[in-house]
Short mmCIF file of C-alpha atoms and ligand atoms in Angstrom, two decimals:
data_model
loop_
_atom_site.label_atom_id
_atom_site.label_comp_id
_atom_site.label_asym_id
_atom_site.label_seq_id
_atom_site.Cartn_x
_atom_site.Cartn_y
_atom_site.Cartn_z
CA UNK A 1 -30.00 42.37 57.06
CA UNK A 2 -32.84 41.18 54.98
CA UNK A 3 -35.03 44.14 54.58
CA UNK A 4 -38.80 43.20 53.86
CA UNK A 5 -39.83 45.07 50.68
CA UNK A 6 -43.48 43.49 49.53
CA UNK A 7 -46.06 41.30 51.02
CA UNK A 8 -48.40 39.54 48.81
CA UNK A 9 -51.17 37.29 49.88
CA UNK A 10 -52.39 34.65 47.35
CA UNK A 11 -55.70 33.35 47.95
CA UNK A 12 -56.34 30.26 46.19
CA UNK A 13 -59.23 27.67 46.01
CA UNK A 14 -59.57 24.51 43.98
CA UNK A 15 -62.92 22.40 43.70
CA UNK A 16 -62.64 18.75 44.50
CA UNK A 17 -63.92 15.55 43.02
CA UNK A 18 -65.44 13.92 46.23
CA UNK A 19 -66.83 16.37 48.78
CA UNK A 20 -66.45 15.23 52.39
CA UNK A 21 -67.29 15.74 55.87
CA UNK A 22 -66.62 15.27 59.46
CA UNK A 23 -68.95 15.02 62.65
CA UNK A 24 -68.66 19.31 62.35
CA UNK A 25 -71.12 18.66 59.32
CA UNK A 26 -69.41 21.20 56.89
CA UNK A 27 -69.24 19.87 53.49
CA UNK A 28 -65.82 20.26 52.19
CA UNK A 29 -66.37 20.99 48.36
CA UNK A 30 -63.14 23.14 48.08
CA UNK A 31 -59.79 23.10 49.22
CA UNK A 32 -57.95 26.45 49.50
CA UNK A 33 -55.57 28.61 51.56
CA UNK A 34 -54.08 31.93 52.00
CA UNK A 35 -50.45 31.62 50.82
CA UNK A 36 -48.07 34.61 51.98
CA UNK A 37 -45.30 35.87 50.00
CA UNK A 38 -42.83 38.15 51.16
CA UNK A 39 -39.92 39.57 49.23
CA UNK A 40 -36.96 41.46 50.44
CA UNK A 41 -34.92 44.16 48.87
CA UNK A 42 -32.04 41.36 48.04
CA UNK A 43 -34.73 39.47 45.99
CA UNK A 44 -35.16 36.52 48.55
CA UNK A 45 -38.77 35.22 48.68
CA UNK A 46 -40.36 33.64 51.61
CA UNK A 47 -43.46 31.95 51.49
CA UNK A 48 -46.13 31.20 54.46
CA UNK A 49 -49.34 29.65 54.99
CA UNK A 50 -52.71 30.83 57.18
CA UNK A 51 -54.83 28.01 58.41
CA UNK A 52 -58.46 28.78 58.11
CA UNK A 53 -60.76 31.18 55.97
CA UNK A 54 -58.31 32.54 53.53
CA UNK A 55 -59.98 36.05 52.98
CA UNK A 56 -60.11 36.71 56.27
CA UNK A 57 -56.36 36.11 56.78
CA UNK A 58 -55.56 38.04 53.86
CA UNK A 59 -57.62 40.97 55.32
CA UNK A 60 -55.60 41.00 58.59
CA UNK A 61 -52.21 40.77 56.63
CA UNK A 62 -53.17 43.54 54.16
CA UNK A 63 -54.73 45.92 56.61
CA UNK A 64 -53.06 45.12 59.91
CA UNK A 65 -49.79 43.50 59.58
CA UNK A 66 -48.27 44.30 56.11
CA UNK A 67 -47.99 47.95 57.01
CA UNK A 68 -46.05 47.48 60.27
CA UNK A 69 -43.42 45.20 58.95
CA UNK A 70 -42.34 46.66 55.53
CA UNK A 71 -38.60 47.93 55.89
CA UNK A 72 -38.06 45.81 58.64
CA UNK A 73 -35.16 43.05 59.09
CA UNK A 74 -36.71 39.66 58.46
CA UNK A 75 -33.87 38.29 60.87
CA UNK A 76 -36.02 40.30 63.58
CA UNK A 77 -38.72 37.40 63.34
CA UNK A 78 -39.47 37.17 66.87
CA UNK A 79 -39.49 40.97 67.41
CA UNK A 80 -41.98 41.36 64.48
CA UNK A 81 -44.20 38.59 66.05
CA UNK A 82 -44.23 40.47 69.49
CA UNK A 83 -45.00 43.78 67.73
CA UNK A 84 -47.76 42.19 65.62
CA UNK A 85 -49.44 40.19 68.41
CA UNK A 86 -49.27 43.39 70.71
CA UNK A 87 -50.79 45.36 67.70
CA UNK A 88 -53.70 42.93 67.47
CA UNK A 89 -54.40 41.32 70.89
CA UNK A 90 -57.05 43.55 72.25
CA UNK A 91 -58.93 42.20 69.05
CA UNK A 92 -57.69 38.98 68.03
CA UNK A 93 -55.68 37.02 70.79
CA UNK A 94 -56.97 34.00 69.18
CA UNK A 95 -58.39 32.73 65.85
CA UNK A 96 -57.64 34.39 62.38
CA UNK A 97 -55.53 37.34 63.55
CA UNK A 98 -53.04 34.67 64.97
CA UNK A 99 -53.45 32.39 61.73
CA UNK A 100 -52.51 35.24 59.70
CA UNK A 101 -49.57 36.06 61.98
CA UNK A 102 -48.52 32.37 61.60
CA UNK A 103 -48.31 32.83 57.98
CA UNK A 104 -46.07 35.91 58.23
CA UNK A 105 -43.86 33.93 60.74
CA UNK A 106 -43.20 30.99 58.63
CA UNK A 107 -42.46 33.26 55.59
CA UNK A 108 -39.93 35.25 57.65
CA UNK A 109 -38.34 31.91 58.66
CA UNK A 110 -38.26 30.84 54.94
CA UNK A 111 -36.36 34.00 54.12
CA UNK A 112 -33.78 33.59 57.14
CA UNK A 113 -33.02 30.07 55.79
CA UNK A 114 -32.74 30.91 52.32
CA UNK A 115 -30.34 33.62 53.06
CA UNK A 116 -28.11 31.61 55.38
CA UNK A 117 -28.24 28.55 53.15
CA UNK A 118 -29.88 26.48 55.87
CA UNK A 119 -33.21 24.53 56.45
CA UNK A 120 -35.30 26.06 58.94
CA UNK A 121 -34.86 23.22 61.58
CA UNK A 122 -31.23 23.75 61.55
CA UNK A 123 -31.92 27.21 62.59
CA UNK A 124 -34.43 26.51 65.39
CA UNK A 125 -32.51 24.10 67.47
CA UNK A 126 -31.23 21.50 65.01
CA UNK A 127 -32.37 17.92 63.85
CA UNK A 128 -33.23 15.48 66.46
CA UNK A 129 -34.29 13.30 63.29
CA UNK A 130 -34.08 13.57 59.34
CA UNK A 131 -37.21 11.65 58.93
CA UNK A 132 -40.56 11.24 60.51
CA UNK A 133 -43.09 8.49 60.74
CA UNK A 134 -46.42 9.86 59.24
CA UNK A 135 -49.92 9.03 59.66
CA UNK A 136 -52.27 9.22 57.22
CA UNK A 137 -55.37 11.40 57.90
CA UNK A 138 -58.34 10.64 56.13
CA UNK A 139 -61.65 8.48 56.53
CA UNK A 140 -63.93 11.45 56.52
CA UNK A 141 -67.72 10.64 55.69
CA UNK A 142 -68.22 10.57 52.01
CA UNK A 143 -71.01 8.24 51.16
CA UNK A 144 -73.63 8.20 53.52
CA UNK A 145 -74.78 4.81 52.19
CA UNK A 146 -71.42 3.24 52.45
CA UNK A 147 -69.90 4.52 55.63
CA UNK A 148 -68.09 1.41 56.74
CA UNK A 149 -67.23 -0.28 53.53
CA UNK A 150 -65.47 3.28 52.25
CA UNK A 151 -63.74 3.61 55.50
CA UNK A 152 -62.46 -0.05 55.23
CA UNK A 153 -61.45 0.34 51.63
CA UNK A 154 -59.65 3.89 52.31
CA UNK A 155 -57.89 2.47 55.20
CA UNK A 156 -56.57 -0.57 53.25
CA UNK A 157 -55.47 1.94 50.52
CA UNK A 158 -53.23 3.85 53.25
CA UNK A 159 -51.67 0.40 54.29
CA UNK A 160 -51.06 -0.78 50.61
CA UNK A 161 -49.49 2.89 50.06
CA UNK A 162 -47.14 2.13 53.10
CA UNK A 163 -48.71 3.92 56.05
CA UNK A 164 -48.27 2.39 59.19
CA UNK A 165 -50.63 4.66 61.05
CA UNK A 166 -54.28 6.03 60.11
CA UNK A 167 -56.29 8.20 61.94
CA UNK A 168 -60.04 8.10 60.96
CA UNK A 169 -63.20 10.49 61.85
CA UNK A 170 -65.88 9.69 64.27
CA UNK A 171 -69.04 11.35 65.42
CA UNK A 172 -71.71 9.78 63.32
CA UNK A 173 -74.55 10.66 65.62
CA UNK A 174 -74.68 6.88 66.75
CA UNK A 175 -71.89 5.61 69.00
CA UNK A 176 -72.81 2.10 67.77
CA UNK A 177 -72.14 3.14 64.44
CA UNK A 178 -69.02 4.74 65.09
CA UNK A 179 -67.52 1.75 67.01
CA UNK A 180 -68.79 -0.61 64.14
CA UNK A 181 -66.76 1.37 61.69
CA UNK A 182 -63.74 1.77 63.84
CA UNK A 183 -64.01 -2.14 64.40
CA UNK A 184 -64.32 -3.11 60.69
CA UNK A 185 -61.29 -0.65 60.08
CA UNK A 186 -59.12 -2.49 62.83
CA UNK A 187 -60.03 -5.70 61.57
CA UNK A 188 -59.28 -4.84 58.12
CA UNK A 189 -55.71 -2.84 58.71
CA UNK A 190 -54.83 -5.76 61.49
CA UNK A 191 -53.13 -5.28 64.76
CA UNK A 192 -49.87 -3.80 63.56
CA UNK A 193 -51.14 -0.65 62.08
CA UNK A 194 -51.62 2.34 64.58
CA UNK A 195 -54.83 3.56 64.72
CA UNK A 196 -56.31 7.26 65.92
CA UNK A 197 -59.70 8.46 66.13
CA UNK A 198 -60.70 12.00 65.71
CA UNK A 199 -64.13 13.12 66.66
CA UNK A 200 -63.60 16.87 65.89
CA UNK A 201 -65.52 17.69 69.53
CA UNK A 202 -68.94 16.15 68.79
CA UNK A 203 -69.24 14.37 72.20
CA UNK A 204 -70.49 15.26 75.58
CA UNK A 205 -68.19 14.40 78.60
CA UNK A 206 -70.02 11.21 79.61
CA UNK A 207 -70.59 10.25 75.87
CA UNK A 208 -66.93 10.66 75.18
CA UNK A 209 -66.12 8.51 78.13
CA UNK A 210 -68.39 5.62 77.30
CA UNK A 211 -67.17 5.52 73.50
CA UNK A 212 -63.61 6.01 74.65
CA UNK A 213 -63.75 2.73 76.68
CA UNK A 214 -65.01 0.95 73.71
CA UNK A 215 -62.27 2.40 71.40
CA UNK A 216 -59.58 1.33 73.95
CA UNK A 217 -60.64 -2.29 73.23
CA UNK A 218 -59.75 -1.71 69.67
CA UNK A 219 -56.34 -0.59 70.43
CA UNK A 220 -56.82 2.89 69.53
CA UNK A 221 -53.95 5.01 70.38
CA UNK A 222 -55.36 8.27 70.99
CA UNK A 223 -58.61 10.03 71.15
CA UNK A 224 -58.58 13.27 69.31
CA UNK A 225 -60.87 16.26 70.46
CA UNK A 226 -63.61 14.30 72.00
CA UNK A 227 -65.11 17.32 73.53
CA UNK A 228 -65.69 20.94 72.95
CA UNK A 229 -62.31 23.11 73.04
CA UNK A 230 -63.90 25.28 75.30
CA UNK A 231 -64.69 22.74 78.23
CA UNK A 232 -61.13 22.44 79.88
CA UNK A 233 -62.80 20.95 82.91
CA UNK A 234 -64.32 18.44 80.72
CA UNK A 235 -61.00 17.44 79.20
CA UNK A 236 -59.47 17.00 82.26
CA UNK A 237 -62.29 14.44 83.17
CA UNK A 238 -62.05 12.61 79.75
CA UNK A 239 -58.43 12.45 79.90
CA UNK A 240 -58.40 11.14 83.35
CA UNK A 241 -61.10 8.55 82.97
CA UNK A 242 -59.44 6.89 79.93
CA UNK A 243 -56.35 4.99 79.59
CA UNK A 244 -55.71 6.01 76.11
CA UNK A 245 -54.41 9.29 75.21
CA UNK A 246 -56.62 12.29 74.57
CA UNK A 247 -55.62 14.92 72.18
CA UNK A 248 -56.91 18.06 71.29
CA UNK A 249 -55.50 21.56 70.55
CA UNK A 250 -55.63 22.22 66.90
CA UNK A 251 -57.91 25.17 67.54
CA UNK A 252 -56.06 26.86 70.21
CA UNK A 253 -53.52 29.58 69.68
CA UNK A 254 -50.40 30.95 71.19
CA UNK A 255 -48.43 30.09 74.52
CA UNK A 256 -51.16 31.90 76.39
CA UNK A 257 -53.75 29.75 74.88
CA UNK A 258 -51.98 26.54 75.45
CA UNK A 259 -50.81 27.57 79.10
CA UNK A 260 -53.99 26.31 80.68
CA UNK A 261 -54.21 23.12 78.86
CA UNK A 262 -50.74 21.91 79.71
CA UNK A 263 -50.54 23.37 83.25
CA UNK A 264 -53.62 21.17 84.07
CA UNK A 265 -52.80 18.19 82.19
CA UNK A 266 -56.28 18.49 80.51
CA UNK A 267 -54.92 16.57 77.44
CA UNK A 268 -52.03 14.07 76.93
CA UNK A 269 -51.14 15.39 73.72
CA UNK A 270 -51.52 18.92 72.55
CA UNK A 271 -51.70 19.56 68.70
CA UNK A 272 -50.64 23.07 67.98
CA UNK A 273 -50.96 23.94 64.08
CA UNK A 274 -47.82 25.92 62.93
CA UNK A 275 -50.13 27.75 60.27
CA UNK A 276 -52.64 28.53 63.08
CA UNK A 277 -51.13 28.69 66.57
CA UNK A 278 -48.61 31.39 65.73
CA UNK A 279 -46.36 30.01 63.29
CA UNK A 280 -42.74 28.22 63.84
CA UNK A 281 -41.74 30.55 66.48
CA UNK A 282 -44.75 30.38 68.63
CA UNK A 283 -45.11 26.60 68.18
CA UNK A 284 -41.60 26.28 69.45
CA UNK A 285 -42.66 28.06 72.67
CA UNK A 286 -45.97 26.01 72.94
CA UNK A 287 -43.71 22.86 72.67
CA UNK A 288 -41.32 24.09 75.42
CA UNK A 289 -44.10 24.82 77.84
CA UNK A 290 -45.43 21.28 77.05
CA UNK A 291 -42.44 19.39 77.96
CA UNK A 292 -42.21 21.15 81.04
CA UNK A 293 -45.37 19.84 82.41
CA UNK A 294 -44.84 16.35 80.51
CA UNK A 295 -47.41 16.63 77.88
CA UNK A 296 -46.84 15.59 74.32
CA UNK A 297 -46.65 17.62 71.49
CA UNK A 298 -47.80 16.27 68.15
CA UNK A 299 -48.58 18.99 65.67
CA UNK A 300 -51.94 19.17 63.68
CA UNK A 301 -51.34 19.80 59.96
CA UNK A 302 -54.06 20.32 57.29
CA UNK A 303 -52.96 22.42 54.26
CA UNK A 304 -50.68 23.09 51.53
CA UNK A 305 -47.19 21.95 51.04
CA UNK A 306 -45.99 25.18 52.75
CA UNK A 307 -47.75 24.02 55.91
CA UNK A 308 -46.62 20.43 55.50
CA UNK A 309 -42.86 21.86 55.07
CA UNK A 310 -43.32 24.01 58.07
CA UNK A 311 -44.53 21.52 60.03
CA UNK A 312 -41.79 18.84 59.16
CA UNK A 313 -39.04 21.35 60.23
CA UNK A 314 -41.00 21.92 63.53
CA UNK A 315 -41.02 18.13 64.05
CA UNK A 316 -37.49 17.78 63.16
CA UNK A 317 -36.42 20.10 66.11
CA UNK A 318 -38.42 18.72 68.66
CA UNK A 319 -36.93 16.72 71.59
CA UNK A 320 -37.97 13.26 71.94
CA UNK A 321 -40.77 13.06 74.29
CA UNK A 322 -39.23 11.77 76.51
CA UNK A 323 -35.86 10.67 75.79
CA UNK A 324 -34.91 7.09 75.84
CA UNK A 325 -32.94 3.98 74.37
CA UNK A 326 -35.59 3.72 71.59
CA UNK A 327 -37.58 6.82 71.80
CA UNK A 328 -41.23 7.18 70.17
CA UNK A 329 -40.72 10.38 68.21
CA UNK A 330 -43.72 12.66 67.50
CA UNK A 331 -45.88 11.43 64.41
CA UNK A 332 -46.33 13.87 61.30
CA UNK A 333 -50.11 14.21 60.52
CA UNK A 334 -50.11 13.61 56.40
CA UNK A 335 -53.59 14.63 55.62
CA UNK A 336 -54.70 12.48 52.51
CA UNK A 337 -57.85 14.00 51.12
CA UNK A 338 -57.59 15.50 47.73
CA UNK A 339 -55.72 18.93 47.75
CA UNK A 340 -53.80 20.01 44.73
CA UNK A 341 -52.01 22.66 47.00
CA UNK A 342 -50.37 19.76 49.02
CA UNK A 343 -49.57 17.89 45.84
CA UNK A 344 -48.79 20.27 43.12
CA UNK A 345 -47.84 23.74 44.39
CA UNK A 346 -44.26 22.48 45.14
CA UNK A 347 -42.06 21.59 42.06
CA UNK A 348 -41.17 18.51 44.03
CA UNK A 349 -43.99 17.21 45.96
CA UNK A 350 -43.15 16.18 49.82
CA UNK A 351 -44.06 12.12 49.71
CA UNK A 352 -43.97 9.34 51.83
CA UNK A 353 -42.21 5.92 51.50
CA UNK A 354 -43.41 3.21 53.58
CA UNK A 355 -44.91 5.67 56.11
CA UNK A 356 -41.99 7.96 56.15
CA UNK A 357 -41.37 11.42 55.36
CA UNK A 358 -37.81 12.92 55.05
CA UNK A 359 -37.46 16.18 56.43
CA UNK A 360 -36.67 18.62 53.89
CA UNK A 361 -32.95 19.87 53.77
CA UNK A 362 -32.73 22.70 51.22
CA UNK A 363 -32.81 26.12 52.49
CA UNK A 364 -35.53 27.66 54.28
CA UNK A 365 -38.48 25.53 53.92
CA UNK A 366 -36.81 23.57 51.35
CA UNK A 367 -39.29 23.79 48.63
CA UNK A 368 -40.05 25.43 45.17
CA UNK A 369 -43.09 27.14 44.70
CA UNK A 370 -44.73 26.69 41.31
CA UNK A 371 -46.50 29.90 40.62
CA UNK A 372 -48.41 28.36 37.73
CA UNK A 373 -50.13 26.51 40.36
CA UNK A 374 -50.82 29.69 42.15
CA UNK A 375 -52.15 31.56 39.30
CA UNK A 376 -54.40 28.46 38.15
CA UNK A 377 -56.26 28.53 41.33
CA UNK A 378 -56.02 32.34 42.19
CA UNK A 379 -59.33 33.78 43.54
CA1 CA B 401 -58.25 16.97 64.06
#
């Protein structure tokens, strides 16, 4: 038994030097998160993270979830998940209610791992791999007068750091400018570096298909969120029309949300986020659903070292898709924009070497949280 004694939400925020944006047009001036800390009666502490607006996640946890899980056994992680989901689903079967639930689920898995003395991936099926190839997510829009130059410089920087795969943003309001920018990046990094693009759902179906055909000529591996996530029929059209893989799903939640995407093969690759889609427990179910329908699962990740570690354990336990002599294992999204919570929140940061990230092997998430960082940026 590992009785839950206390739940604390740490809302943190840090200003960043170079604000950036994507096709959404939101200017990111800060990085922040809702970090969940759960303590057991035995003094074991588990950490989780919720994707999205931090104060909203905290409110769900403080007012709806925390009172229901105090006194329960952390090992009942899926029982707790079902209970909390069924408590909230009439008001929030998607979105922040599920992101808040995700943070709790991750923290409970951290407790279970620490109690058993095992890394999380050993408790959710085992290690298909002990390291993963990472891709650098970056190439947002920063300096509107140097969009092409800055993208080239940033991409070259990632290759120099050892990355063998890079994902860039598109959706500048001009397909010509988008293509020129992707072309310049492709030329700069050469043919051997894998390249993906992410439109953050800014195109219509015909515009996505047209630009997709141009991207295929530049050997772009996947086209992420070409169109709006609500338009499933549109995803079916774009996915069928293009030879390149179409990806999406970072804004979808739970097995019920992903069911229709995978049943219809509306995307070639689904990208559930463990800090948003329902945590490690739920993402395991989403991944199982995807394999049954021949859809790849390559998780989205965009947060602190807690989300990074949780994603790595999830990835370690994902079967090869498909199994083969020399399988192509799922890539790890290693977002590279300035974020002190990714780089400094763990006493030993998670880093890449030659584009490869080792799966943490210490118990639980396998990271030690530096409380001074939480205090410094607490809001
Ligand atoms: Ca994305």
